[in-house]
PDB file of C-alpha atoms in Angstrom:
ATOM      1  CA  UNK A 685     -23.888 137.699 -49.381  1.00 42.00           C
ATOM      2  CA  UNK A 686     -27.484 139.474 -48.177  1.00 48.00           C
ATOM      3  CA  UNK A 687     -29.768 138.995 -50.249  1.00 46.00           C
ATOM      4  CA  UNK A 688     -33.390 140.884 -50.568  1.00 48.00           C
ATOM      5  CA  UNK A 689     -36.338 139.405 -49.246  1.00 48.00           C
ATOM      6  CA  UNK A 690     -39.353 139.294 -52.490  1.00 49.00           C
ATOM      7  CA  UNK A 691     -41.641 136.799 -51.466  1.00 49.00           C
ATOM      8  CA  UNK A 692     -44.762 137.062 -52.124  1.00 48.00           C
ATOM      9  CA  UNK A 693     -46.024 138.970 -49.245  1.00 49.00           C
ATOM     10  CA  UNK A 694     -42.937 141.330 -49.177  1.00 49.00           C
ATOM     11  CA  UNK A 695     -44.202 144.955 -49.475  1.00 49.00           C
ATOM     12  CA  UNK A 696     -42.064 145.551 -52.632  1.00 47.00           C
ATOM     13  CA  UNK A 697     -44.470 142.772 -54.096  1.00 48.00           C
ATOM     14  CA  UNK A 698     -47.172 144.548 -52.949  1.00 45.00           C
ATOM     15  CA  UNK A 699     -49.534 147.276 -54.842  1.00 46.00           C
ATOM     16  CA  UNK A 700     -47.120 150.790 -54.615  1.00 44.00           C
ATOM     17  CA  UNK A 701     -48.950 153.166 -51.960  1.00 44.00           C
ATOM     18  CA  UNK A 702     -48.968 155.894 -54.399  1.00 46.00           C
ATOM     19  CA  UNK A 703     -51.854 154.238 -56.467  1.00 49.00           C
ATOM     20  CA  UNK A 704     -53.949 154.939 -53.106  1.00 49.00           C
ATOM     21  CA  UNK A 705     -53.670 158.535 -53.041  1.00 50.00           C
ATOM     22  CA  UNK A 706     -54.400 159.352 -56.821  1.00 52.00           C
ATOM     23  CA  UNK A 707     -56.288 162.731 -56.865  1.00 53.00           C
ATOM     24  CA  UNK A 708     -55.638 163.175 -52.965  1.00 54.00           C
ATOM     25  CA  UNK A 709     -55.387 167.132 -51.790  1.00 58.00           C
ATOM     26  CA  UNK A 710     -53.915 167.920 -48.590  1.00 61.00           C
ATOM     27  CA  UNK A 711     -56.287 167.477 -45.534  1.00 65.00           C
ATOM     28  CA  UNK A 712     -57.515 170.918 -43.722  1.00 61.00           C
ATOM     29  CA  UNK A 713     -57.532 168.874 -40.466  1.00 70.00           C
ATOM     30  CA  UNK A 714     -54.432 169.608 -39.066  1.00 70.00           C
ATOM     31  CA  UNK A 715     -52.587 171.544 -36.321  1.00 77.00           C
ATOM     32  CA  UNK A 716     -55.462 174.479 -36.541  1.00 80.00           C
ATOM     33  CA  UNK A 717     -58.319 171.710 -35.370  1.00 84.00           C
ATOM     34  CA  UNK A 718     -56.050 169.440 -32.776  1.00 87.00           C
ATOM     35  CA  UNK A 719     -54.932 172.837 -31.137  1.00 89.00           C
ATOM     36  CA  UNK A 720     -58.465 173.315 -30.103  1.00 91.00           C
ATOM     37  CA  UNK A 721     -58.467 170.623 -27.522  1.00 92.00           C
ATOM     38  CA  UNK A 722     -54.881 171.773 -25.635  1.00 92.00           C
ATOM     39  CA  UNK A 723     -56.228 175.349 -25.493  1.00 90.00           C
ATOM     40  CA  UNK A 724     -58.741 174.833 -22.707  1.00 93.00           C
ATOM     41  CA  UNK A 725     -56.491 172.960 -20.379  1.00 93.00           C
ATOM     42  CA  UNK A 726     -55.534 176.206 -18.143  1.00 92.00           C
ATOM     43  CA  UNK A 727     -59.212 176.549 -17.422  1.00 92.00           C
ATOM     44  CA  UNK A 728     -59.383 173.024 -16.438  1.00 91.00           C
ATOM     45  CA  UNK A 729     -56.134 173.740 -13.737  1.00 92.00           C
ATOM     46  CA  UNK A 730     -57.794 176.470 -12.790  1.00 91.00           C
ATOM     47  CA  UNK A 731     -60.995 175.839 -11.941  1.00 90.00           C
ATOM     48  CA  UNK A 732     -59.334 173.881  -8.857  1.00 90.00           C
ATOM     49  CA  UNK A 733     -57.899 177.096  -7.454  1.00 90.00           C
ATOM     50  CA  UNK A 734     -60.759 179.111  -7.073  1.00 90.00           C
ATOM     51  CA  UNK A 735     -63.827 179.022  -5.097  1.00 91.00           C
ATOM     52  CA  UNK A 736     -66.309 176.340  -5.519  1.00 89.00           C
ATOM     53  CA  UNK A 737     -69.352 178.753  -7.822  1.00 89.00           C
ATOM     54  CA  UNK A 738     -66.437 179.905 -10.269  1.00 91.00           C
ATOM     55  CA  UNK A 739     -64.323 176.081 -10.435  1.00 93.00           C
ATOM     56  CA  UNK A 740     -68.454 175.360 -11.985  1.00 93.00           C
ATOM     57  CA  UNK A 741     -68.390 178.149 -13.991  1.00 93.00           C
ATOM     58  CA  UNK A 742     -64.761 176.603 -14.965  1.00 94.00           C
ATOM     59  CA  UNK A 743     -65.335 173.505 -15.479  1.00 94.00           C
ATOM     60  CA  UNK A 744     -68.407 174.009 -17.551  1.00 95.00           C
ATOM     61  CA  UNK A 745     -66.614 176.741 -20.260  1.00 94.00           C
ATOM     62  CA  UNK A 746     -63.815 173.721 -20.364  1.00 95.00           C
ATOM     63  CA  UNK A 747     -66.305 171.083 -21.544  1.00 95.00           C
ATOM     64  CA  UNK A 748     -67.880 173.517 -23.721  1.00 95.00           C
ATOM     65  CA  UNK A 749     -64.905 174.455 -25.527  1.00 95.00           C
ATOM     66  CA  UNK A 750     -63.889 170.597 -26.061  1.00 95.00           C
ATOM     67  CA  UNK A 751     -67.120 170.176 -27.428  1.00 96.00           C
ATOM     68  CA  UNK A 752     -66.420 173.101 -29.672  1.00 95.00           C
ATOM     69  CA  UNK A 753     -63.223 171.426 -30.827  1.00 94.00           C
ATOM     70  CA  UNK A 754     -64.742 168.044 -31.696  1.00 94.00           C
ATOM     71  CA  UNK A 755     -67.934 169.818 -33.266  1.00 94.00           C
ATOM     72  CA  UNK A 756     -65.252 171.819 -35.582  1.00 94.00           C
ATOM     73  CA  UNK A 757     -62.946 168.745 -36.241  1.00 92.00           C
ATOM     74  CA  UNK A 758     -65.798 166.467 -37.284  1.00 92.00           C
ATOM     75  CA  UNK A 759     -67.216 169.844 -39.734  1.00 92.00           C
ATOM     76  CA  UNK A 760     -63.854 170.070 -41.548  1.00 91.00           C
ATOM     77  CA  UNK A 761     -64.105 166.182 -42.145  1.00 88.00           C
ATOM     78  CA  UNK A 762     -67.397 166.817 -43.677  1.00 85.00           C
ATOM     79  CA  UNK A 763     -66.131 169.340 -45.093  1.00 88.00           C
ATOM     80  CA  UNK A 764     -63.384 167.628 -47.231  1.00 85.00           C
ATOM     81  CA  UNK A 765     -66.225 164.586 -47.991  1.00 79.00           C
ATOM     82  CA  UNK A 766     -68.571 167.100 -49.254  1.00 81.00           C
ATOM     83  CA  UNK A 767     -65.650 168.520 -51.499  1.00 80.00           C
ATOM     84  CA  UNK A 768     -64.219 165.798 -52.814  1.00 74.00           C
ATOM     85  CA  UNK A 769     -67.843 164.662 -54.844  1.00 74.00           C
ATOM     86  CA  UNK A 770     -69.566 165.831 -57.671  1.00 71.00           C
ATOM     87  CA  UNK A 771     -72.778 165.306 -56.632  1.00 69.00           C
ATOM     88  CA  UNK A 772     -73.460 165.673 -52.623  1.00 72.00           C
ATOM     89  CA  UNK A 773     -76.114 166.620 -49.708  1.00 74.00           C
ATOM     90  CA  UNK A 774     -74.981 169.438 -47.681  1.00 81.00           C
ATOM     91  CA  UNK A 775     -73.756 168.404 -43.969  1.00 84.00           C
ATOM     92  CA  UNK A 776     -77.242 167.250 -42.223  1.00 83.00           C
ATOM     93  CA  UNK A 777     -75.846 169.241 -38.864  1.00 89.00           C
ATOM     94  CA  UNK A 778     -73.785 172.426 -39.526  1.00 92.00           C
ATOM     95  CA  UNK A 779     -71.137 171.526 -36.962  1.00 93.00           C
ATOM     96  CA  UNK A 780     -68.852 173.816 -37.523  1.00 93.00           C
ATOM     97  CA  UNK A 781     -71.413 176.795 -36.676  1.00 94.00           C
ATOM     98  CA  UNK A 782     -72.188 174.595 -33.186  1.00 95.00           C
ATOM     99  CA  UNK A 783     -68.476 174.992 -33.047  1.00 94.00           C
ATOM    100  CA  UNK A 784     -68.468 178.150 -33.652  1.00 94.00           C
ATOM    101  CA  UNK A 785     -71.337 178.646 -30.993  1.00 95.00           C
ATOM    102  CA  UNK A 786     -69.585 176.566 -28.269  1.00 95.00           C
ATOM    103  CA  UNK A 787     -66.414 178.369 -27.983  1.00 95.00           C
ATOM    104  CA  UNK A 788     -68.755 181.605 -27.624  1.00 94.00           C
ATOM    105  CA  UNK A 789     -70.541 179.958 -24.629  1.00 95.00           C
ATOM    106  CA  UNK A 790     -67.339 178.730 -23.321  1.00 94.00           C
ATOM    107  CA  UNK A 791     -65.435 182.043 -23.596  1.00 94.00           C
ATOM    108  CA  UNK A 792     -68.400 184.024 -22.024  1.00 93.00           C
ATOM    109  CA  UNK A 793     -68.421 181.485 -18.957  1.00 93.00           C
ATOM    110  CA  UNK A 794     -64.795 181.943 -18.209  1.00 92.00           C
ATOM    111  CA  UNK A 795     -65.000 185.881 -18.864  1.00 91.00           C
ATOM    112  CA  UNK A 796     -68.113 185.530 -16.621  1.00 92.00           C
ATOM    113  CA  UNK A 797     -66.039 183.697 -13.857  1.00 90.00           C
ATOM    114  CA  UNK A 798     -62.900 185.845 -14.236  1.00 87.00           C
ATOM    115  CA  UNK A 799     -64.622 189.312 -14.701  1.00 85.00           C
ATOM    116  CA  UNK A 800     -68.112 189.479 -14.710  1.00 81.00           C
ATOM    117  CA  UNK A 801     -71.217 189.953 -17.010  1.00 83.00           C
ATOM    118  CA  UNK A 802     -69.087 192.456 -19.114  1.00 81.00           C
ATOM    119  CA  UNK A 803     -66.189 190.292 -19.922  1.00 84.00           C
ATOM    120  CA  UNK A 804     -68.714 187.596 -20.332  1.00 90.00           C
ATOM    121  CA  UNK A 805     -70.557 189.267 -23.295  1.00 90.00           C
ATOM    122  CA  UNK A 806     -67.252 190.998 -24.811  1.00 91.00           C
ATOM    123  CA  UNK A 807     -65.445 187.106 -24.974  1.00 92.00           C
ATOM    124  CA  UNK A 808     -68.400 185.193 -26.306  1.00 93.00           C
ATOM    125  CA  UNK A 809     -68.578 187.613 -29.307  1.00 93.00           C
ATOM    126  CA  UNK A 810     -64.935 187.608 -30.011  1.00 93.00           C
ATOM    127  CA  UNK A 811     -64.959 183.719 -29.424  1.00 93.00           C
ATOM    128  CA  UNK A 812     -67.677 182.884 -32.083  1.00 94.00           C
ATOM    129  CA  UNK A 813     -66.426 186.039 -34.563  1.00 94.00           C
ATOM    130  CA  UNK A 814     -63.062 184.147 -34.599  1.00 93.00           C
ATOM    131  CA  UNK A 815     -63.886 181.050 -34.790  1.00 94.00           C
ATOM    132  CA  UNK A 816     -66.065 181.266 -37.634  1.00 92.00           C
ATOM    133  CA  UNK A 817     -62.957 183.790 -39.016  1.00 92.00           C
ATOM    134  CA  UNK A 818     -60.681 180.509 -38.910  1.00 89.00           C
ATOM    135  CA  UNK A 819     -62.590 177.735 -39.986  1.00 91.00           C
ATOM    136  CA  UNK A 820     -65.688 179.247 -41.774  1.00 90.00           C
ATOM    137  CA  UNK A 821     -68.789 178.227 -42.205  1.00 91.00           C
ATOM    138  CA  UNK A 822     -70.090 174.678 -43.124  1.00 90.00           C
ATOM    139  CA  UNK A 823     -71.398 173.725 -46.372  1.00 89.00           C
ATOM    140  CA  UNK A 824     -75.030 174.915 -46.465  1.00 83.00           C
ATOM    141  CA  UNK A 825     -76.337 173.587 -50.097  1.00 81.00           C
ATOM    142  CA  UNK A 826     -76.606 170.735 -52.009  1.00 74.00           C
ATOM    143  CA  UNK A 827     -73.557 170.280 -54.627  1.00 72.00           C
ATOM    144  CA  UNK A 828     -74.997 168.711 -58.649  1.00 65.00           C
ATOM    145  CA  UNK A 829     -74.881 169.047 -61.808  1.00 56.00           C
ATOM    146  CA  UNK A 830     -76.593 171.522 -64.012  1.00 57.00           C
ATOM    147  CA  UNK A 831     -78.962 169.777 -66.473  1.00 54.00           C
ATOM    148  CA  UNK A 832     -79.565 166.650 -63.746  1.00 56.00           C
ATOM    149  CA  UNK A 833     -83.314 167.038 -61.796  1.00 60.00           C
ATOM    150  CA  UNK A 834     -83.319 166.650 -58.130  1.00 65.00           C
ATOM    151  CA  UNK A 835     -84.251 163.416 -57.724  1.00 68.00           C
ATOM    152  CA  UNK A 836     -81.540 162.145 -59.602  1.00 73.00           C
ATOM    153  CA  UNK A 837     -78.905 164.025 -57.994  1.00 75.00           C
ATOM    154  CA  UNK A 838     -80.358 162.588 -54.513  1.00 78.00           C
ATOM    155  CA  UNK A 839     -80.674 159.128 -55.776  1.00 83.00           C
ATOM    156  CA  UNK A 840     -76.930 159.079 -56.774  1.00 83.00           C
ATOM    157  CA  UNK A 841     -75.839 160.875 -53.165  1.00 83.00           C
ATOM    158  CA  UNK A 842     -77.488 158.295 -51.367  1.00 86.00           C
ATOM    159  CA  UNK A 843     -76.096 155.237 -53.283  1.00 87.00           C
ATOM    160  CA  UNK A 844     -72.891 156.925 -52.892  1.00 88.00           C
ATOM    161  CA  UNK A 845     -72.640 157.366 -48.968  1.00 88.00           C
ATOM    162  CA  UNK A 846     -73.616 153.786 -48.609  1.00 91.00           C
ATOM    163  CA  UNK A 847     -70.939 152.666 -50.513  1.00 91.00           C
ATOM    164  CA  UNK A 848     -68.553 154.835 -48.707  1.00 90.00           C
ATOM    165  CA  UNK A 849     -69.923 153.151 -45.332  1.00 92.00           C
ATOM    166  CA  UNK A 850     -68.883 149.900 -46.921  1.00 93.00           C
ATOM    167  CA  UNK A 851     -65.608 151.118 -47.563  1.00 93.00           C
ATOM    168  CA  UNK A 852     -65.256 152.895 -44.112  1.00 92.00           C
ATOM    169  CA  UNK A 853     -66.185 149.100 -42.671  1.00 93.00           C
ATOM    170  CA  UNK A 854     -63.581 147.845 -44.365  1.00 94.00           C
ATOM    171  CA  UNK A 855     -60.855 150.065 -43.726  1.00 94.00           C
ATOM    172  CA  UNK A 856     -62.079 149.548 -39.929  1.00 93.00           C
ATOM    173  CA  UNK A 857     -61.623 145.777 -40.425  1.00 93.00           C
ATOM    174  CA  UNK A 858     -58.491 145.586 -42.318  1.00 94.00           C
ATOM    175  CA  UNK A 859     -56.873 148.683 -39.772  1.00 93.00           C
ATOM    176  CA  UNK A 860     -57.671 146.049 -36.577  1.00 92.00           C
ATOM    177  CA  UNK A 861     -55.492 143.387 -37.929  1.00 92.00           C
ATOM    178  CA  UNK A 862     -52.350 145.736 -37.562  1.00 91.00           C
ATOM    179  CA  UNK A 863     -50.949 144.571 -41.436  1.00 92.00           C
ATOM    180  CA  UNK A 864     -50.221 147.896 -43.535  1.00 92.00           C
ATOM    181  CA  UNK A 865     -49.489 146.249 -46.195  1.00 92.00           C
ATOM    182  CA  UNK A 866     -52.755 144.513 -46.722  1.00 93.00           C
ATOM    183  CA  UNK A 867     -54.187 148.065 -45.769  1.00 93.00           C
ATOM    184  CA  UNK A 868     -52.151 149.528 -48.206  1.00 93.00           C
ATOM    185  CA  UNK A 869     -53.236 146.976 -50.488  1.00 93.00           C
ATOM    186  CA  UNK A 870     -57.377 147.698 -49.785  1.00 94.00           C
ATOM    187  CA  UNK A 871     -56.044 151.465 -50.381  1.00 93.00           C
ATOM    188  CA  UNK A 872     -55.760 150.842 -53.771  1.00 92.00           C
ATOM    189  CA  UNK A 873     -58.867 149.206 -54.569  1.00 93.00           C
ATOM    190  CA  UNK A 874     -60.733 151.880 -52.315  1.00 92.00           C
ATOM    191  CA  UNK A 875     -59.068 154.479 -54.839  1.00 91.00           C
ATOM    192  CA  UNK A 876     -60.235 152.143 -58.145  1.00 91.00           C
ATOM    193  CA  UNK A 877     -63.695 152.319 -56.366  1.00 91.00           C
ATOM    194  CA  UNK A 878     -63.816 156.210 -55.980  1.00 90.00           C
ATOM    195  CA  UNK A 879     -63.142 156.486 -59.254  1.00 88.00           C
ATOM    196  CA  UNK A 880     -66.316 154.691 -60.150  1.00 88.00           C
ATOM    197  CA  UNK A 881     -68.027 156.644 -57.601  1.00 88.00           C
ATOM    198  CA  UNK A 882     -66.899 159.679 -59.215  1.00 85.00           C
ATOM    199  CA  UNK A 883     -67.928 158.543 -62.748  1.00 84.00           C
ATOM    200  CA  UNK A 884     -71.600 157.581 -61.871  1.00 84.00           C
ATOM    201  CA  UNK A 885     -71.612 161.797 -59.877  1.00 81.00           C
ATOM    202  CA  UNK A 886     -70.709 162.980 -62.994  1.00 79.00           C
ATOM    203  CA  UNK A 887     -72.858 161.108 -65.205  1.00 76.00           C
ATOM    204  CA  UNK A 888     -76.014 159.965 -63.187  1.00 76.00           C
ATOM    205  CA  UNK A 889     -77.547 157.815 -65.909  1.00 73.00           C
ATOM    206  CA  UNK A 890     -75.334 155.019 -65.036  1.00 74.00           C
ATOM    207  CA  UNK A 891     -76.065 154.612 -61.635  1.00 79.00           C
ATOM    208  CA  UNK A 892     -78.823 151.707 -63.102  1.00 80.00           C
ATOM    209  CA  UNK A 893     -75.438 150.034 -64.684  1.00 80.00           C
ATOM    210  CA  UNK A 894     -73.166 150.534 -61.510  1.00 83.00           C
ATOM    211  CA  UNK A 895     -75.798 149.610 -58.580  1.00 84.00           C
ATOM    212  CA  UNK A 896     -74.444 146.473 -57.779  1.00 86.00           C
ATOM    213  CA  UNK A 897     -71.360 147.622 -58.023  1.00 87.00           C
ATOM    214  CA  UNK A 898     -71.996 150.239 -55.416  1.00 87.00           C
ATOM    215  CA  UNK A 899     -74.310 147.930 -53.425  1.00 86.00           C
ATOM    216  CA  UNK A 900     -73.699 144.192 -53.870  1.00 87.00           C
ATOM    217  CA  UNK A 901     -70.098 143.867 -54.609  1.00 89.00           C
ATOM    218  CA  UNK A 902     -69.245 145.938 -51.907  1.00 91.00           C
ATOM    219  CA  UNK A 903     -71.406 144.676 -49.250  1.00 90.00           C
ATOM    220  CA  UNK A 904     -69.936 141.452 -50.572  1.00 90.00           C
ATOM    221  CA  UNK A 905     -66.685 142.962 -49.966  1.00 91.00           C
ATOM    222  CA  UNK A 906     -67.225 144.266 -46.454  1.00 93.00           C
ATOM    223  CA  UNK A 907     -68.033 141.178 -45.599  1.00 92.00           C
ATOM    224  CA  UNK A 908     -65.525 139.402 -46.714  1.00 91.00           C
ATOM    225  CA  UNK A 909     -63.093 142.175 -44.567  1.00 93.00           C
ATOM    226  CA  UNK A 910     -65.071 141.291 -41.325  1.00 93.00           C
ATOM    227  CA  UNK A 911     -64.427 137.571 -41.558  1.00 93.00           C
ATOM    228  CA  UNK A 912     -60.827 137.937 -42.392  1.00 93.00           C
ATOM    229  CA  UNK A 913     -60.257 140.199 -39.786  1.00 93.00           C
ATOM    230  CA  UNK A 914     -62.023 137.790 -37.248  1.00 92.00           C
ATOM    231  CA  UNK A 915     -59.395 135.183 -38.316  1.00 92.00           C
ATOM    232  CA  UNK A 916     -56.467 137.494 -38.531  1.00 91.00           C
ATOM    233  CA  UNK A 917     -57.457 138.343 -35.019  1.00 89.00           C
ATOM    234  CA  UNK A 918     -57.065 135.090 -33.952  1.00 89.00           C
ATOM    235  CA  UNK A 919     -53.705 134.194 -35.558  1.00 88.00           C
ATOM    236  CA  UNK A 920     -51.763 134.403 -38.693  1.00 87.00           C
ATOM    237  CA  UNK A 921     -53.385 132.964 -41.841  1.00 89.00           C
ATOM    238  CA  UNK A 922     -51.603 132.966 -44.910  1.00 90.00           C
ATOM    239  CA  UNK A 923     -53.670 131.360 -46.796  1.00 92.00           C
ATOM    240  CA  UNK A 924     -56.719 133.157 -45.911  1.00 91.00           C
ATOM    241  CA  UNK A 925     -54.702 136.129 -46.538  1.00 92.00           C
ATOM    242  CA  UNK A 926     -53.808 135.131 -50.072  1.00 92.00           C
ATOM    243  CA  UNK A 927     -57.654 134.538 -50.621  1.00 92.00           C
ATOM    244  CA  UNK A 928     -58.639 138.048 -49.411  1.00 92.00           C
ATOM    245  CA  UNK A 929     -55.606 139.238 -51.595  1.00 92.00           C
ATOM    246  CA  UNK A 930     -57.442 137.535 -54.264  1.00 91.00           C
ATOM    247  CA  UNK A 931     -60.660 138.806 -53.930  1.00 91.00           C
ATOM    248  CA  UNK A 932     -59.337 142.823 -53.955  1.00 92.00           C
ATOM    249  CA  UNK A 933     -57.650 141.780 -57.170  1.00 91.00           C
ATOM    250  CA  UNK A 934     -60.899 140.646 -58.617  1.00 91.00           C
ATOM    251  CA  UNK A 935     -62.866 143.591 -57.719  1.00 90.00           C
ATOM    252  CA  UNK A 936     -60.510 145.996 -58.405  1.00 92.00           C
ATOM    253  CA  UNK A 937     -60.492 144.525 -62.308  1.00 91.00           C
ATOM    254  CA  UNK A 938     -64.005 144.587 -62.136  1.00 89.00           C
ATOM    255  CA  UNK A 939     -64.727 147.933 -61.185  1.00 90.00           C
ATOM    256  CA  UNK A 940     -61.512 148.970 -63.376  1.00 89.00           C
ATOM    257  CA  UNK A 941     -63.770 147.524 -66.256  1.00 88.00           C
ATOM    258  CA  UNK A 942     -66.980 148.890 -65.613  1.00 86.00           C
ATOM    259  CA  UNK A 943     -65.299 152.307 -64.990  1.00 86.00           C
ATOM    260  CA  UNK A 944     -63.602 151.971 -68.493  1.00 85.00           C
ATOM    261  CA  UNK A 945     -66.955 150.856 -69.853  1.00 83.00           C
ATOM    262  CA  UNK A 946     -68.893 154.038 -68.716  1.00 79.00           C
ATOM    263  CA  UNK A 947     -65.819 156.327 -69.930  1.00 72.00           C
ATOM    264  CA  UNK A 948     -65.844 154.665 -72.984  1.00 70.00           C
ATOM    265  CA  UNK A 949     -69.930 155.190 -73.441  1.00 62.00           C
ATOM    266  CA  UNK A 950     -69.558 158.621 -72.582  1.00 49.00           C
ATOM    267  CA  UNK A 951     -67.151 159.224 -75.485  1.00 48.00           C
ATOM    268  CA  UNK A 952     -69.178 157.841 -77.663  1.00 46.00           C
ATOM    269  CA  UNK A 953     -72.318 159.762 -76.673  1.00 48.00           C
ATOM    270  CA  UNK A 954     -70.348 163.125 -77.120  1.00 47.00           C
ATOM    271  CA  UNK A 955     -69.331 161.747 -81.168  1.00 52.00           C
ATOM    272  CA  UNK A 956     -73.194 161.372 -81.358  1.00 45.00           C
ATOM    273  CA  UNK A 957     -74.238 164.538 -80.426  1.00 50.00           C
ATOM    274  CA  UNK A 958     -70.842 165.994 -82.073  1.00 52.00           C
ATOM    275  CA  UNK A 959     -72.177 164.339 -85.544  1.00 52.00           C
ATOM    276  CA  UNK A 960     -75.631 165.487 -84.767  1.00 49.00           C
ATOM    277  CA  UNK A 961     -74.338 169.343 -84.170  1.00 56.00           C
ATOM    278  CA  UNK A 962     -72.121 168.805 -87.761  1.00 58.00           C
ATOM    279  CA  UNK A 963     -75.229 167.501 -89.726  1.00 59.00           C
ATOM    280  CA  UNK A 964     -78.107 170.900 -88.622  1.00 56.00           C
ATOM    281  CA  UNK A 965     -75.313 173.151 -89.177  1.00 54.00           C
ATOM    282  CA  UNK A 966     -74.543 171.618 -92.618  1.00 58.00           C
ATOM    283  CA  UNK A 967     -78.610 171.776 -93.168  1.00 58.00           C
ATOM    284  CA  UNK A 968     -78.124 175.600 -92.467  1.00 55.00           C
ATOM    285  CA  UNK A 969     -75.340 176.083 -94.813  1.00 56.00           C
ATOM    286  CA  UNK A 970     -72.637 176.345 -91.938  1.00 49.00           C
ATOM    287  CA  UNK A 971     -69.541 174.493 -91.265  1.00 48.00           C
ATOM    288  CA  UNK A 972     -68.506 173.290 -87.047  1.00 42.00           C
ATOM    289  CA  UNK A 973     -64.822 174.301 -88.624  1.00 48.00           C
ATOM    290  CA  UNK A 974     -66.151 177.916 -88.998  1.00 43.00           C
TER     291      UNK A 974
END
């Protein structure tokens, strides 16, 4: 009789993919942004059926325009970064407005080739009015939190984009060795990570408490990804496997605890100032009930 397969690296023994995508919004970067690189194509065929001034003329609005769609495709994914945080620096190059400012320059070539100066000037407004129409305009200020200086906000923005470049490394590493499940796996503990992330955003006092967490663990961490993936590489190592295993399991308790930890602190802040609020009003003959 057939019997199901649970060892212990089957993927029904494995951490359930939907603990990955806790809080997760549908992506922006879709069909919109990948249609922007099959659009040009005709003025690629083109350009080879036409004298040799124009097939330039071509040639260059069809580079342009590519450039325009990886420009806008790399905005949106700033975009949805810049989004997603509590406490972020505005995209350091607008590249959706280079988008926008691409497919202008492109569109006026081809008109230009095609038509003339007229067509030229007519399609490079259009271009740029509708591009900008479609995907908008890139994020052009800082994103905090009222009551939190500056210098705080930037100090938190910065420890939080390195520790997202720790995390992109070890996606990287873990996506090379072609096993989903440990991916799915790192997933998880990427998604218990955020959620620190997002704790020390909304609460920049304990990014003293959480810097190692945010620096040293994950470094650690990253690491750790890069020399299993160099073995992995090589061949199949279960028990280095396990031992990476091992180590996600550890840090994802660790930063489950510190995240708890910092909730937990916050609470008890807010019953301080709560009882504070309860005692002047009591002092003034008032009630908080009232």
């Amino acid at each position: 009789m057939a019997e199901r397969f649970g060892g212990k690296f089957s993927p029904q023994n494995a951490q359930t993919p939907s603990a990955s995508f806790a809080g997760a919004k549908r992506t922006k970067i879709g069909g919109r942004a990948n249609l922007l690189f099959f659009l040009p194509l005709p003025l690629a065929v083109r350009a080879f059926f036409v004298p040799p001034q124009a097939m330039v003329l071509y040639l260059a609005a069809f580079g342009l325009l590519i450039l325009s769609a990886w420009l806008t495709r790399e905005g949106l994914k700033a975009e949805e970064a810049w989004g997603a945080r509590t406490i972020a620096r505005r995209p350091a190059i607008p590249r959706k407005i280079f988008g926008a400012i691409c497919t202008g320059l492109g569109l006026g070539l081809a008109g230009f080739a095609a038509s003339g100066s007229a067509s030229a000037a007519m399609f490079a407004g259009f271009g740029f009015a509708l591009h900008l129409g479609a995907f908008g305009f890139d994020p052009l200020r800082d994103k905090g939190i009222e009551g939190v200086d500056a210098f705080q906000t930037d100090r938190v923005a910065r420890a939080v984009d390195e520790a997202e470049k720790h995390l992109k490394s070890m996606s990287e590493a873990i996506a090379s060795t072609g096993d989903k499940a440990l991916m799915r796996r790192l997933e998880a503990f990427q998604s218990r990570a955020r959620a620190l992330f997002r704790q020390v955003e909304e609460d920049p006092r304990d990014l003293a408490a959480a810097r190692r967490y945010l620096s040293v663990y994950l470094m650690g961490a990253r690491d750790a990804s890069l020399k299993y993936a160099a073995i992995a590489q090589r061949q199949p190592n279960p028990e280095a496997r396990a031992e990476y295993e091992a180590l996600l399991d550890d840090l994802e308790k660790n930063f489950a605890t510190r995240t708890q930890a910092f909730l937990t602190d916050t609470h008890a802040d807010l019953t301080v100032e709560i009882d504070v609020l309860r005692e002047r009003l009591a002092r003034e003959g008032l009630r908080l009930e009232e």
